[in-house]
Amino acid sequence: MLFFTSSLLMVCANEEAKEKQQQLEKIQQQILARQAVLDKTQSELNQVEKSVAKTDRKIGQTSRILKQTEDELQRVKAQLNELKKQKSELESTRDQQLDILSAQVKSAYHVGRNDYLKLLLNQDSPAKLERVISYYQYLNKARMQAIENLKVTLQALQKTEQLLNKNQLRLAELIKVEAEKQAQLVALKKQQQAQIKQLAAVIVSESQRIENLKQNENALTRALEALAEAIDNLPQQVEFNGLAEIKGRLLWPVKGRVQNIFGRQKSGQLKWKGVRIDADSGDVVNNVHAGQVIFSDWLKGYGLVIVVEHGDGYMSLYGHNQALLKDVGDMVHSGEPIALVGQSGGQSRPGLYFEIRHQGQPLDPTDWCN
């Protein structure tokens, strides 16, 4: 009886172990299956993000060229207006000089009719003779000076007209380039919108979205840590004093409503480490304080990013830009344009992501900006 009971217990234990093993195998299969789905999703996400990055960079290059073209257009137009003004003034001067020269020629003609030699010979006194000679010398000198002045004016007028023609040709070229770049930008933005929809279709669940956001934040943190380490090992060309002394008086980088307040919940356990400022595509992003550009490129989740180092461990970061107007190593002044607002990095609408960090730790921009 005891043997039978013992055998029965062993059979039951084996059955339980077998059932447990089957459950473990089933769970393991589920984990593997889920991992395969995640791997597939991540692969698709990586491919989409590569496409997004490629398009964002093209938009950035095109927008930068377009901005440079528009700036040059304004300069050329200003130069044209100045040259037209100069031409008008020179033409007025020329006309006045021609009138003076014409009057002098008439005067010389009338004097010539009285026979210059006869006038000299008929003088009764040396004093009168001296006055006549002086008068003729003065008249001749004035006429030669008028001719010389007219010559200078005509040369200046000719040079101005040449510059005017050259600038008008450059203006026509710039207008053509501007139209081409605007057309390219429109086409690229359509492509960008399609990729944003594609990106949203890949990240369908909240867990995927949170995981992706974590990866993005980790990538940003690693990038900023690497930058901070690099700065410590580089010789300083210019010593900046940081931001501590001007806390609360920094410029905002762009005008617009501040969204996604610092420290508030972003998704899951993630919190906002900066702020998002609503603004229109193409709005100018201004540097908040003097510093040096230490990063200017595309970053996963943040699009086209520019990072400025202000000294003493302080950095400011500007993300989701349409174009980056400065390169790594550039010195930038307070209020200087450094980027254009956009929606790079897969954003559904345009706006600027803005961070301030000290020794790698994020700070609330609303405490620092006026």
PDB file of C-alpha atoms in Angstrom, residues 65-361:
ATOM      1  CA  ILE A  65      20.417  77.428 -49.268  1.00  0.00           C
ATOM      2  CA  LEU A  66      17.005  79.075 -49.649  1.00  0.00           C
ATOM      3  CA  LYS A  67      17.604  81.226 -46.530  1.00  0.00           C
ATOM      4  CA  GLN A  68      21.049  82.241 -47.811  1.00  0.00           C
ATOM      5  CA  THR A  69      19.515  83.030 -51.224  1.00  0.00           C
ATOM      6  CA  GLU A  70      16.758  85.133 -49.675  1.00  0.00           C
ATOM      7  CA  ASP A  71      19.289  86.997 -47.513  1.00  0.00           C
ATOM      8  CA  GLU A  72      21.434  87.699 -50.576  1.00  0.00           C
ATOM      9  CA  LEU A  73      18.332  88.794 -52.482  1.00  0.00           C
ATOM     10  CA  GLN A  74      17.659  91.387 -49.807  1.00  0.00           C
ATOM     11  CA  ARG A  75      21.266  92.588 -49.929  1.00  0.00           C
ATOM     12  CA  VAL A  76      21.228  92.828 -53.734  1.00  0.00           C
ATOM     13  CA  LYS A  77      17.904  94.687 -53.699  1.00  0.00           C
ATOM     14  CA  ALA A  78      19.299  97.136 -51.138  1.00  0.00           C
ATOM     15  CA  GLN A  79      22.423  97.602 -53.282  1.00  0.00           C
ATOM     16  CA  LEU A  80      20.263  98.146 -56.367  1.00  0.00           C
ATOM     17  CA  ASN A  81      18.262 100.825 -54.596  1.00  0.00           C
ATOM     18  CA  GLU A  82      21.475 102.524 -53.443  1.00  0.00           C
ATOM     19  CA  LEU A  83      22.990 102.325 -56.953  1.00  0.00           C
ATOM     20  CA  LYS A  84      19.817 103.778 -58.485  1.00  0.00           C
ATOM     21  CA  LYS A  85      20.000 106.615 -55.982  1.00  0.00           C
ATOM     22  CA  GLN A  86      23.681 107.175 -56.809  1.00  0.00           C
ATOM     23  CA  LYS A  87      22.916 107.112 -60.536  1.00  0.00           C
ATOM     24  CA  SER A  88      20.173 109.704 -60.114  1.00  0.00           C
ATOM     25  CA  GLU A  89      22.490 111.959 -58.087  1.00  0.00           C
ATOM     26  CA  LEU A  90      25.310 111.569 -60.631  1.00  0.00           C
ATOM     27  CA  GLU A  91      22.980 112.367 -63.513  1.00  0.00           C
ATOM     28  CA  SER A  92      21.856 115.493 -61.675  1.00  0.00           C
ATOM     29  CA  THR A  93      25.498 116.464 -61.045  1.00  0.00           C
ATOM     30  CA  ARG A  94      26.329 115.793 -64.697  1.00  0.00           C
ATOM     31  CA  ASP A  95      23.489 118.032 -65.886  1.00  0.00           C
ATOM     32  CA  GLN A  96      24.616 120.839 -63.558  1.00  0.00           C
ATOM     33  CA  GLN A  97      28.211 120.518 -64.730  1.00  0.00           C
ATOM     34  CA  LEU A  98      27.109 120.583 -68.376  1.00  0.00           C
ATOM     35  CA  ASP A  99      25.151 123.794 -67.702  1.00  0.00           C
ATOM     36  CA  ILE A 100      28.220 125.384 -66.052  1.00  0.00           C
ATOM     37  CA  LEU A 101      30.489 124.297 -68.912  1.00  0.00           C
ATOM     38  CA  SER A 102      27.980 125.542 -71.472  1.00  0.00           C
ATOM     39  CA  ALA A 103      27.873 128.973 -69.781  1.00  0.00           C
ATOM     40  CA  GLN A 104      31.664 129.127 -69.714  1.00  0.00           C
ATOM     41  CA  VAL A 105      31.915 128.232 -73.395  1.00  0.00           C
ATOM     42  CA  LYS A 106      29.400 130.959 -74.252  1.00  0.00           C
ATOM     43  CA  SER A 107      31.361 133.459 -72.174  1.00  0.00           C
ATOM     44  CA  ALA A 108      34.591 132.484 -73.899  1.00  0.00           C
ATOM     45  CA  TYR A 109      32.892 132.813 -77.279  1.00  0.00           C
ATOM     46  CA  HIS A 110      31.683 136.332 -76.542  1.00  0.00           C
ATOM     47  CA  VAL A 111      35.100 137.369 -75.303  1.00  0.00           C
ATOM     48  CA  GLY A 112      36.710 135.755 -78.348  1.00  0.00           C
ATOM     49  CA  ARG A 113      34.551 137.884 -80.682  1.00  0.00           C
ATOM     50  CA  ASN A 114      36.222 141.004 -79.202  1.00  0.00           C
ATOM     51  CA  ASP A 115      39.626 139.692 -80.250  1.00  0.00           C
ATOM     52  CA  TYR A 116      41.722 138.778 -77.234  1.00  0.00           C
ATOM     53  CA  LEU A 117      44.972 140.159 -78.803  1.00  0.00           C
ATOM     54  CA  LYS A 118      43.311 143.528 -79.662  1.00  0.00           C
ATOM     55  CA  LEU A 119      42.090 143.889 -76.118  1.00  0.00           C
ATOM     56  CA  LEU A 120      45.592 143.296 -74.838  1.00  0.00           C
ATOM     57  CA  LEU A 121      47.199 145.815 -77.222  1.00  0.00           C
ATOM     58  CA  ASN A 122      44.597 148.521 -76.582  1.00  0.00           C
ATOM     59  CA  GLN A 123      45.119 148.632 -72.823  1.00  0.00           C
ATOM     60  CA  ASP A 124      46.243 152.087 -71.645  1.00  0.00           C
ATOM     61  CA  SER A 125      47.745 151.015 -68.352  1.00  0.00           C
ATOM     62  CA  PRO A 126      49.703 148.021 -67.065  1.00  0.00           C
ATOM     63  CA  ALA A 127      47.111 147.555 -64.260  1.00  0.00           C
ATOM     64  CA  LYS A 128      44.271 147.121 -66.760  1.00  0.00           C
ATOM     65  CA  LEU A 129      46.425 144.763 -68.812  1.00  0.00           C
ATOM     66  CA  GLU A 130      47.145 142.641 -65.727  1.00  0.00           C
ATOM     67  CA  ARG A 131      43.445 142.451 -64.875  1.00  0.00           C
ATOM     68  CA  VAL A 132      42.545 141.303 -68.405  1.00  0.00           C
ATOM     69  CA  ILE A 133      45.235 138.591 -68.386  1.00  0.00           C
ATOM     70  CA  SER A 134      44.119 137.410 -64.951  1.00  0.00           C
ATOM     71  CA  TYR A 135      40.505 137.283 -66.138  1.00  0.00           C
ATOM     72  CA  TYR A 136      41.355 135.171 -69.174  1.00  0.00           C
ATOM     73  CA  GLN A 137      43.520 132.839 -67.077  1.00  0.00           C
ATOM     74  CA  TYR A 138      40.742 132.453 -64.531  1.00  0.00           C
ATOM     75  CA  LEU A 139      38.187 131.750 -67.255  1.00  0.00           C
ATOM     76  CA  ASN A 140      40.405 129.163 -68.906  1.00  0.00           C
ATOM     77  CA  LYS A 141      41.231 127.473 -65.573  1.00  0.00           C
ATOM     78  CA  ALA A 142      37.544 127.344 -64.568  1.00  0.00           C
ATOM     79  CA  ARG A 143      36.653 125.804 -67.932  1.00  0.00           C
ATOM     80  CA  MET A 144      39.386 123.144 -67.612  1.00  0.00           C
ATOM     81  CA  GLN A 145      38.247 122.335 -64.051  1.00  0.00           C
ATOM     82  CA  ALA A 146      34.637 122.040 -65.221  1.00  0.00           C
ATOM     83  CA  ILE A 147      35.733 119.654 -67.972  1.00  0.00           C
ATOM     84  CA  GLU A 148      37.727 117.584 -65.450  1.00  0.00           C
ATOM     85  CA  ASN A 149      34.788 117.471 -63.006  1.00  0.00           C
ATOM     86  CA  LEU A 150      32.475 116.378 -65.805  1.00  0.00           C
ATOM     87  CA  LYS A 151      34.950 113.673 -66.821  1.00  0.00           C
ATOM     88  CA  VAL A 152      35.074 112.303 -63.246  1.00  0.00           C
ATOM     89  CA  THR A 153      31.279 112.360 -63.007  1.00  0.00           C
ATOM     90  CA  LEU A 154      30.855 110.538 -66.328  1.00  0.00           C
ATOM     91  CA  GLN A 155      33.349 107.868 -65.254  1.00  0.00           C
ATOM     92  CA  ALA A 156      31.521 107.384 -61.932  1.00  0.00           C
ATOM     93  CA  LEU A 157      28.208 107.245 -63.763  1.00  0.00           C
ATOM     94  CA  GLN A 158      29.541 104.614 -66.177  1.00  0.00           C
ATOM     95  CA  LYS A 159      30.882 102.504 -63.266  1.00  0.00           C
ATOM     96  CA  THR A 160      27.560 102.817 -61.426  1.00  0.00           C
ATOM     97  CA  GLU A 161      25.611 101.737 -64.512  1.00  0.00           C
ATOM     98  CA  GLN A 162      27.893  98.701 -64.907  1.00  0.00           C
ATOM     99  CA  LEU A 163      27.379  97.719 -61.268  1.00  0.00           C
ATOM    100  CA  LEU A 164      23.659  98.298 -61.673  1.00  0.00           C
ATOM    101  CA  ASN A 165      23.510  95.968 -64.684  1.00  0.00           C
ATOM    102  CA  LYS A 166      25.623  93.354 -62.864  1.00  0.00           C
ATOM    103  CA  ASN A 167      23.351  93.454 -59.809  1.00  0.00           C
ATOM    104  CA  GLN A 168      20.230  93.238 -61.949  1.00  0.00           C
ATOM    105  CA  LEU A 169      21.607  90.076 -63.596  1.00  0.00           C
ATOM    106  CA  ARG A 170      22.488  88.641 -60.141  1.00  0.00           C
ATOM    107  CA  LEU A 171      18.991  89.488 -58.930  1.00  0.00           C
ATOM    108  CA  ALA A 172      17.459  87.567 -61.827  1.00  0.00           C
ATOM    109  CA  GLU A 173      19.703  84.554 -61.056  1.00  0.00           C
ATOM    110  CA  LEU A 174      18.771  84.636 -57.364  1.00  0.00           C
ATOM    111  CA  ILE A 175      15.057  84.837 -58.138  1.00  0.00           C
ATOM    112  CA  LYS A 176      15.438  81.749 -60.332  1.00  0.00           C
ATOM    113  CA  VAL A 177      17.371  79.857 -57.610  1.00  0.00           C
ATOM    114  CA  GLU A 178      14.808  80.907 -55.004  1.00  0.00           C
ATOM    115  CA  ALA A 179      11.933  79.548 -57.116  1.00  0.00           C
ATOM    116  CA  GLU A 180      13.773  76.250 -57.707  1.00  0.00           C
ATOM    117  CA  LYS A 181      14.592  75.775 -54.004  1.00  0.00           C
ATOM    118  CA  GLN A 182      11.051  76.636 -52.949  1.00  0.00           C
ATOM    119  CA  ALA A 183       9.706  74.005 -55.365  1.00  0.00           C
ATOM    120  CA  GLN A 184      12.210  71.447 -54.008  1.00  0.00           C
ATOM    121  CA  LEU A 185      11.220  72.323 -50.444  1.00  0.00           C
ATOM    122  CA  VAL A 186       7.510  71.828 -51.182  1.00  0.00           C
ATOM    123  CA  ALA A 187       8.211  68.388 -52.711  1.00  0.00           C
ATOM    124  CA  LEU A 188      10.462  67.360 -49.799  1.00  0.00           C
ATOM    125  CA  LYS A 189       7.886  68.466 -47.225  1.00  0.00           C
ATOM    126  CA  LYS A 190       5.253  66.304 -48.918  1.00  0.00           C
ATOM    127  CA  GLN A 191       7.689  63.397 -48.683  1.00  0.00           C
ATOM    128  CA  GLN A 192       8.304  64.259 -45.032  1.00  0.00           C
ATOM    129  CA  GLN A 193       4.567  64.211 -44.240  1.00  0.00           C
ATOM    130  CA  ALA A 194       4.220  60.778 -45.853  1.00  0.00           C
ATOM    131  CA  GLN A 195       7.121  59.456 -43.750  1.00  0.00           C
ATOM    132  CA  ILE A 196       5.635  60.917 -40.552  1.00  0.00           C
ATOM    133  CA  LYS A 197       2.435  58.958 -41.260  1.00  0.00           C
ATOM    134  CA  GLN A 198       4.515  55.875 -41.984  1.00  0.00           C
ATOM    135  CA  LEU A 199       6.351  56.322 -38.676  1.00  0.00           C
ATOM    136  CA  ALA A 200       3.055  56.625 -36.793  1.00  0.00           C
ATOM    137  CA  ALA A 201       1.793  53.444 -38.473  1.00  0.00           C
ATOM    138  CA  VAL A 202       4.831  51.481 -37.240  1.00  0.00           C
ATOM    139  CA  ILE A 203       4.520  52.666 -33.609  1.00  0.00           C
ATOM    140  CA  VAL A 204       0.964  51.572 -32.887  1.00  0.00           C
ATOM    141  CA  SER A 205       0.981  50.640 -29.183  1.00  0.00           C
ATOM    142  CA  GLU A 206       1.676  52.774 -26.123  1.00  0.00           C
ATOM    143  CA  SER A 207       4.423  50.396 -24.977  1.00  0.00           C
ATOM    144  CA  GLN A 208       6.175  50.750 -28.332  1.00  0.00           C
ATOM    145  CA  ARG A 209       5.869  54.528 -28.119  1.00  0.00           C
ATOM    146  CA  ILE A 210       7.309  54.593 -24.579  1.00  0.00           C
ATOM    147  CA  GLU A 211      10.152  52.279 -25.563  1.00  0.00           C
ATOM    148  CA  ASN A 212      10.942  54.442 -28.565  1.00  0.00           C
ATOM    149  CA  LEU A 213      10.898  57.596 -26.432  1.00  0.00           C
ATOM    150  CA  LYS A 214      13.258  55.922 -23.938  1.00  0.00           C
ATOM    151  CA  GLN A 215      15.630  55.024 -26.745  1.00  0.00           C
ATOM    152  CA  ASN A 216      15.492  58.577 -28.037  1.00  0.00           C
ATOM    153  CA  GLU A 217      16.212  60.078 -24.607  1.00  0.00           C
ATOM    154  CA  ASN A 218      19.047  57.620 -24.016  1.00  0.00           C
ATOM    155  CA  ALA A 219      20.545  58.479 -27.401  1.00  0.00           C
ATOM    156  CA  LEU A 220      20.338  62.197 -26.576  1.00  0.00           C
ATOM    157  CA  THR A 221      21.833  61.728 -23.113  1.00  0.00           C
ATOM    158  CA  ARG A 222      24.718  59.671 -24.523  1.00  0.00           C
ATOM    159  CA  ALA A 223      25.314  62.292 -27.208  1.00  0.00           C
ATOM    160  CA  LEU A 224      25.371  65.168 -24.675  1.00  0.00           C
ATOM    161  CA  GLU A 225      27.652  63.217 -22.307  1.00  0.00           C
ATOM    162  CA  ALA A 226      30.052  62.571 -25.179  1.00  0.00           C
ATOM    163  CA  LEU A 227      29.948  66.259 -26.093  1.00  0.00           C
ATOM    164  CA  ALA A 228      30.611  67.337 -22.487  1.00  0.00           C
ATOM    165  CA  GLU A 229      33.549  64.943 -22.272  1.00  0.00           C
ATOM    166  CA  ALA A 230      34.924  66.195 -25.572  1.00  0.00           C
ATOM    167  CA  ILE A 231      34.662  69.827 -24.417  1.00  0.00           C
ATOM    168  CA  ASP A 232      36.620  69.048 -21.237  1.00  0.00           C
ATOM    169  CA  ASN A 233      39.434  67.595 -23.347  1.00  0.00           C
ATOM    170  CA  LEU A 234      39.560  70.415 -25.886  1.00  0.00           C
ATOM    171  CA  PRO A 235      41.562  73.634 -25.515  1.00  0.00           C
ATOM    172  CA  GLN A 236      39.210  76.599 -25.121  1.00  0.00           C
ATOM    173  CA  GLN A 237      39.485  79.178 -27.907  1.00  0.00           C
ATOM    174  CA  VAL A 238      37.162  81.571 -26.058  1.00  0.00           C
ATOM    175  CA  GLU A 239      36.341  81.403 -22.369  1.00  0.00           C
ATOM    176  CA  PHE A 240      32.592  81.740 -21.802  1.00  0.00           C
ATOM    177  CA  ASN A 241      31.185  82.537 -18.352  1.00  0.00           C
ATOM    178  CA  GLY A 242      28.145  80.266 -18.340  1.00  0.00           C
ATOM    179  CA  LEU A 243      24.574  81.317 -17.595  1.00  0.00           C
ATOM    180  CA  ALA A 244      24.417  81.533 -13.792  1.00  0.00           C
ATOM    181  CA  GLU A 245      24.811  85.324 -13.622  1.00  0.00           C
ATOM    182  CA  ILE A 246      21.963  85.960 -16.082  1.00  0.00           C
ATOM    183  CA  LYS A 247      19.421  83.474 -14.773  1.00  0.00           C
ATOM    184  CA  GLY A 248      15.915  84.722 -15.560  1.00  0.00           C
ATOM    185  CA  ARG A 249      17.174  87.146 -18.209  1.00  0.00           C
ATOM    186  CA  LEU A 250      17.961  84.816 -21.106  1.00  0.00           C
ATOM    187  CA  LEU A 251      16.253  85.414 -24.447  1.00  0.00           C
ATOM    188  CA  TRP A 252      13.642  82.917 -25.584  1.00  0.00           C
ATOM    189  CA  PRO A 253      14.881  81.289 -28.808  1.00  0.00           C
ATOM    190  CA  VAL A 254      11.618  81.841 -30.686  1.00  0.00           C
ATOM    191  CA  LYS A 255       8.284  83.562 -30.141  1.00  0.00           C
ATOM    192  CA  GLY A 256       5.399  81.205 -29.468  1.00  0.00           C
ATOM    193  CA  ARG A 257       3.327  79.435 -26.849  1.00  0.00           C
ATOM    194  CA  VAL A 258       5.305  77.177 -24.501  1.00  0.00           C
ATOM    195  CA  GLN A 259       3.900  73.641 -24.490  1.00  0.00           C
ATOM    196  CA  ASN A 260       4.926  70.387 -22.755  1.00  0.00           C
ATOM    197  CA  ILE A 261       6.081  72.076 -19.567  1.00  0.00           C
ATOM    198  CA  PHE A 262       9.385  70.966 -18.057  1.00  0.00           C
ATOM    199  CA  GLY A 263       9.048  68.172 -15.470  1.00  0.00           C
ATOM    200  CA  ARG A 264       5.535  67.167 -16.458  1.00  0.00           C
ATOM    201  CA  GLN A 265       4.698  63.617 -17.523  1.00  0.00           C
ATOM    202  CA  LYS A 266       5.659  62.866 -21.083  1.00  0.00           C
ATOM    203  CA  SER A 267       4.626  59.221 -21.346  1.00  0.00           C
ATOM    204  CA  GLY A 268       4.715  56.447 -18.754  1.00  0.00           C
ATOM    205  CA  GLN A 269       7.461  57.312 -16.270  1.00  0.00           C
ATOM    206  CA  LEU A 270       9.163  59.667 -18.710  1.00  0.00           C
ATOM    207  CA  LYS A 271       9.094  63.396 -17.999  1.00  0.00           C
ATOM    208  CA  TRP A 272       9.813  66.422 -20.152  1.00  0.00           C
ATOM    209  CA  LYS A 273      13.432  67.551 -19.829  1.00  0.00           C
ATOM    210  CA  GLY A 274      12.816  70.696 -21.845  1.00  0.00           C
ATOM    211  CA  VAL A 275       9.919  72.602 -23.389  1.00  0.00           C
ATOM    212  CA  ARG A 276       8.256  72.643 -26.766  1.00  0.00           C
ATOM    213  CA  ILE A 277       7.466  76.037 -28.267  1.00  0.00           C
ATOM    214  CA  ASP A 278       4.757  76.260 -30.915  1.00  0.00           C
ATOM    215  CA  ALA A 279       5.966  78.228 -33.935  1.00  0.00           C
ATOM    216  CA  ASP A 280       5.573  78.283 -37.704  1.00  0.00           C
ATOM    217  CA  SER A 281       7.840  76.469 -40.134  1.00  0.00           C
ATOM    218  CA  GLY A 282      10.671  78.712 -41.231  1.00  0.00           C
ATOM    219  CA  ASP A 283      10.545  81.011 -38.174  1.00  0.00           C
ATOM    220  CA  VAL A 284      14.029  82.056 -37.114  1.00  0.00           C
ATOM    221  CA  VAL A 285      15.503  80.329 -34.036  1.00  0.00           C
ATOM    222  CA  ASN A 286      17.822  82.679 -32.112  1.00  0.00           C
ATOM    223  CA  ASN A 287      20.675  81.685 -29.845  1.00  0.00           C
ATOM    224  CA  VAL A 288      19.815  82.453 -26.194  1.00  0.00           C
ATOM    225  CA  HIS A 289      23.300  83.559 -25.136  1.00  0.00           C
ATOM    226  CA  ALA A 290      26.866  83.830 -26.429  1.00  0.00           C
ATOM    227  CA  GLY A 291      28.654  80.533 -26.927  1.00  0.00           C
ATOM    228  CA  GLN A 292      30.079  78.024 -29.384  1.00  0.00           C
ATOM    229  CA  VAL A 293      28.229  75.475 -31.515  1.00  0.00           C
ATOM    230  CA  ILE A 294      29.338  71.983 -30.429  1.00  0.00           C
ATOM    231  CA  PHE A 295      26.758  69.905 -32.342  1.00  0.00           C
ATOM    232  CA  SER A 296      24.857  70.538 -35.551  1.00  0.00           C
ATOM    233  CA  ASP A 297      23.272  67.440 -37.110  1.00  0.00           C
ATOM    234  CA  TRP A 298      20.386  64.961 -37.006  1.00  0.00           C
ATOM    235  CA  LEU A 299      19.613  63.026 -33.810  1.00  0.00           C
ATOM    236  CA  LYS A 300      17.162  60.138 -33.402  1.00  0.00           C
ATOM    237  CA  GLY A 301      13.833  61.414 -32.103  1.00  0.00           C
ATOM    238  CA  TYR A 302      14.899  65.081 -32.137  1.00  0.00           C
ATOM    239  CA  GLY A 303      15.553  65.654 -35.828  1.00  0.00           C
ATOM    240  CA  LEU A 304      17.927  68.416 -36.840  1.00  0.00           C
ATOM    241  CA  VAL A 305      19.544  69.537 -33.588  1.00  0.00           C
ATOM    242  CA  ILE A 306      21.944  72.332 -32.731  1.00  0.00           C
ATOM    243  CA  VAL A 307      23.707  72.462 -29.350  1.00  0.00           C
ATOM    244  CA  VAL A 308      25.503  75.563 -28.050  1.00  0.00           C
ATOM    245  CA  GLU A 309      28.043  75.450 -25.212  1.00  0.00           C
ATOM    246  CA  HIS A 310      28.025  78.553 -22.982  1.00  0.00           C
ATOM    247  CA  GLY A 311      30.869  77.722 -20.612  1.00  0.00           C
ATOM    248  CA  ASP A 312      31.004  76.499 -16.995  1.00  0.00           C
ATOM    249  CA  GLY A 313      29.115  73.308 -17.935  1.00  0.00           C
ATOM    250  CA  TYR A 314      26.075  75.073 -19.433  1.00  0.00           C
ATOM    251  CA  MET A 315      24.511  74.032 -22.762  1.00  0.00           C
ATOM    252  CA  SER A 316      21.398  74.954 -24.709  1.00  0.00           C
ATOM    253  CA  LEU A 317      19.769  72.574 -27.175  1.00  0.00           C
ATOM    254  CA  TYR A 318      17.394  73.332 -30.062  1.00  0.00           C
ATOM    255  CA  GLY A 319      15.597  70.422 -31.766  1.00  0.00           C
ATOM    256  CA  HIS A 320      13.123  69.539 -34.546  1.00  0.00           C
ATOM    257  CA  ASN A 321      14.534  72.285 -36.780  1.00  0.00           C
ATOM    258  CA  GLN A 322      13.872  72.662 -40.477  1.00  0.00           C
ATOM    259  CA  ALA A 323      17.386  73.963 -41.136  1.00  0.00           C
ATOM    260  CA  LEU A 324      20.604  74.477 -39.193  1.00  0.00           C
ATOM    261  CA  LEU A 325      22.274  77.790 -40.039  1.00  0.00           C
ATOM    262  CA  LYS A 326      25.468  77.239 -38.057  1.00  0.00           C
ATOM    263  CA  ASP A 327      28.184  74.579 -38.112  1.00  0.00           C
ATOM    264  CA  VAL A 328      30.237  72.933 -35.381  1.00  0.00           C
ATOM    265  CA  GLY A 329      32.885  75.327 -34.076  1.00  0.00           C
ATOM    266  CA  ASP A 330      31.005  78.516 -34.985  1.00  0.00           C
ATOM    267  CA  MET A 331      30.984  81.252 -32.344  1.00  0.00           C
ATOM    268  CA  VAL A 332      27.494  82.651 -31.878  1.00  0.00           C
ATOM    269  CA  HIS A 333      26.289  85.825 -30.198  1.00  0.00           C
ATOM    270  CA  SER A 334      23.218  86.331 -28.052  1.00  0.00           C
ATOM    271  CA  GLY A 335      20.151  86.684 -30.300  1.00  0.00           C
ATOM    272  CA  GLU A 336      21.972  85.493 -33.423  1.00  0.00           C
ATOM    273  CA  PRO A 337      19.939  83.301 -35.858  1.00  0.00           C
ATOM    274  CA  ILE A 338      21.143  79.696 -35.634  1.00  0.00           C
ATOM    275  CA  ALA A 339      18.285  77.623 -37.109  1.00  0.00           C
ATOM    276  CA  LEU A 340      14.813  77.637 -38.646  1.00  0.00           C
ATOM    277  CA  VAL A 341      11.747  76.128 -36.963  1.00  0.00           C
ATOM    278  CA  GLY A 342      10.553  72.849 -38.477  1.00  0.00           C
ATOM    279  CA  GLN A 343       9.175  69.412 -37.670  1.00  0.00           C
ATOM    280  CA  SER A 344      12.155  67.147 -38.271  1.00  0.00           C
ATOM    281  CA  GLY A 345      12.503  63.902 -36.356  1.00  0.00           C
ATOM    282  CA  GLY A 346       8.996  62.710 -37.210  1.00  0.00           C
ATOM    283  CA  GLN A 347       6.975  65.499 -35.573  1.00  0.00           C
ATOM    284  CA  SER A 348       3.349  65.878 -36.646  1.00  0.00           C
ATOM    285  CA  ARG A 349       3.451  69.689 -36.453  1.00  0.00           C
ATOM    286  CA  PRO A 350       6.142  72.377 -36.495  1.00  0.00           C
ATOM    287  CA  GLY A 351       7.672  73.683 -33.289  1.00  0.00           C
ATOM    288  CA  LEU A 352      10.945  74.023 -31.412  1.00  0.00           C
ATOM    289  CA  TYR A 353      12.165  71.656 -28.706  1.00  0.00           C
ATOM    290  CA  PHE A 354      14.361  73.631 -26.300  1.00  0.00           C
ATOM    291  CA  GLU A 355      16.543  72.476 -23.410  1.00  0.00           C
ATOM    292  CA  ILE A 356      19.032  74.068 -21.017  1.00  0.00           C
ATOM    293  CA  ARG A 357      21.471  71.776 -19.207  1.00  0.00           C
ATOM    294  CA  HIS A 358      24.162  72.240 -16.572  1.00  0.00           C
ATOM    295  CA  GLN A 359      26.743  69.506 -16.016  1.00  0.00           C
ATOM    296  CA  GLY A 360      24.423  67.214 -17.995  1.00  0.00           C
ATOM    297  CA  GLN A 361      21.398  67.886 -15.773  1.00  0.00           C
TER     298      GLN A 361
END
